[in-house]
Coordinates of C-alpha atoms in Angstrom, one line a residue:
A187 CA 0.1 10.7 -9.4
A188 CA 3.9 11.3 -10.6
E189 CA 5.4 8.8 -8.7
R190 CA 2.7 6.3 -10.7
G191 CA 4.0 7.9 -14.1
A192 CA 1.1 10.4 -14.8
F193 CA 1.9 13.2 -16.9
G194 CA -1.5 14.8 -17.9
V195 CA -5.0 14.8 -17.1
P196 CA -6.9 12.6 -17.3
S197 CA -5.3 9.6 -16.4
F198 CA -6.9 6.7 -15.7
W199 CA -5.2 3.6 -13.8
A200 CA -7.1 0.4 -14.5
N201 CA -5.3 -3.1 -13.2
D202 CA -1.7 -1.1 -12.8
R203 CA -2.0 -0.1 -16.4
L204 CA -1.6 3.6 -17.0
Y205 CA -4.3 5.2 -19.4
W206 CA -4.2 9.0 -20.6
G207 CA -6.7 11.4 -22.5
V208 CA -10.5 10.6 -22.7
D209 CA -9.9 8.9 -26.3
R210 CA -8.4 6.1 -24.5
M211 CA -11.9 5.2 -22.8
C212 CA -12.3 2.2 -25.0
L213 CA -8.8 0.7 -23.9
V214 CA -10.2 1.4 -20.2
E215 CA -13.1 -0.5 -20.9
T216 CA -11.0 -3.5 -22.4
D217 CA -8.8 -3.6 -19.6
L218 CA -12.0 -3.6 -17.0
S219 CA -13.9 -5.9 -19.3
G220 CA -11.5 -8.3 -20.4
Q221 CA -12.8 -7.8 -23.7
K222 CA -12.2 -6.2 -26.7
A223 CA -14.0 -2.3 -26.9
D224 CA -14.5 -0.5 -29.9
M225 CA -14.3 3.1 -29.7
L226 CA -18.2 3.1 -29.5
R227 CA -18.2 1.4 -26.1
L228 CA -20.7 -1.6 -27.8
A229 CA -18.9 -4.3 -26.0
K230 CA -21.1 -7.4 -25.0
V231 CA -20.7 -8.2 -21.4
P232 CA -20.9 -11.8 -20.8
L233 CA -23.4 -13.1 -18.4
D234 CA -20.8 -14.9 -16.0
A235 CA -19.2 -11.2 -15.7
A236 CA -20.8 -10.2 -12.1
E237 CA -19.0 -13.3 -11.0
R238 CA -15.7 -12.0 -11.5
P239 CA -13.8 -9.8 -8.8
V240 CA -14.0 -5.9 -8.3
Q241 CA -12.1 -4.1 -10.6
K242 CA -10.6 -1.3 -9.6
L243 CA -10.4 2.4 -11.7
T244 CA -8.1 5.1 -10.5
V245 CA -8.6 8.3 -12.1
Y246 CA -6.2 11.5 -11.4
F247 CA -7.9 15.1 -12.7
D248 CA -7.0 18.3 -12.3
F249 CA -10.0 20.5 -11.5
S250 CA -8.6 23.4 -13.9
S251 CA -8.5 21.3 -16.8
P252 CA -11.1 21.4 -19.5
W253 CA -9.2 18.1 -20.9
T254 CA -9.9 16.4 -17.0
F255 CA -13.7 17.4 -17.6
L256 CA -14.1 16.0 -21.1
G257 CA -12.8 12.6 -19.2
V258 CA -14.3 12.3 -16.0
S259 CA -17.2 12.9 -17.5
Q260 CA -17.0 9.5 -19.6
V261 CA -16.0 7.6 -16.3
S262 CA -19.8 7.0 -15.2
A263 CA -21.1 6.0 -18.8
L264 CA -17.9 3.6 -19.0
V265 CA -18.7 1.8 -15.7
E266 CA -22.5 1.8 -16.6
S267 CA -21.6 0.2 -19.6
L268 CA -19.6 -2.7 -18.3
R269 CA -22.5 -4.0 -16.0
P270 CA -22.6 -6.4 -14.5
L271 CA -19.2 -6.3 -13.8
R272 CA -18.6 -4.8 -10.6
I273 CA -16.1 -1.5 -11.1
T274 CA -15.1 0.6 -8.0
V275 CA -13.7 4.2 -9.3
E276 CA -11.0 6.0 -7.0
W277 CA -11.0 9.9 -7.7
V278 CA -7.4 11.2 -7.4
P279 CA -7.4 15.2 -7.3
I280 CA -3.9 16.1 -8.6
L281 CA -2.6 19.7 -9.5
L282 CA -1.1 19.1 -13.0
G283 CA 1.5 21.8 -12.6
A284 CA 2.9 20.1 -9.9
V285 CA 3.1 16.7 -12.0
F286 CA 4.9 18.9 -14.9
K287 CA 7.4 20.3 -12.6
A288 CA 7.6 16.6 -11.0
I289 CA 8.8 15.2 -14.5
G290 CA 10.4 18.2 -15.8
T291 CA 8.0 18.7 -18.6
P292 CA 7.0 22.9 -18.9
V293 CA 4.2 24.2 -17.4
V294 CA 2.6 25.0 -20.4
P295 CA 4.1 22.0 -22.7
M296 CA 2.4 23.5 -25.6
A297 CA 4.6 26.5 -25.1
A298 CA 7.9 24.5 -25.6
L299 CA 8.0 23.5 -28.9
S300 CA 10.8 21.4 -30.4
P301 CA 13.2 22.6 -32.9
A302 CA 11.2 21.0 -35.6
K303 CA 8.3 22.8 -35.4

């Protein structure tokens, strides 16, 4: 995860682009479907979408993160909402603390406030 640039969870990789956070699910949807998605996931999928190649969504998650739970709980709904697109989901468990260590972030980022704060 650190090698691909993930810095937190949930992290989503779609079409070789990193998206971080559950609030970015509409951007993941846009990337996978090729259509602009709104925040409510009301995008309409064209009828010829089934002819498109299989899209891959890679989800990095940490079992201990409540933010991961919120993010991954939306993945199946996202994939279902994009039918008839064909999307495979690759689930990659990570240790968020190890990612923080690898990229030089404190284990608890909120404990390291900038001087301005």
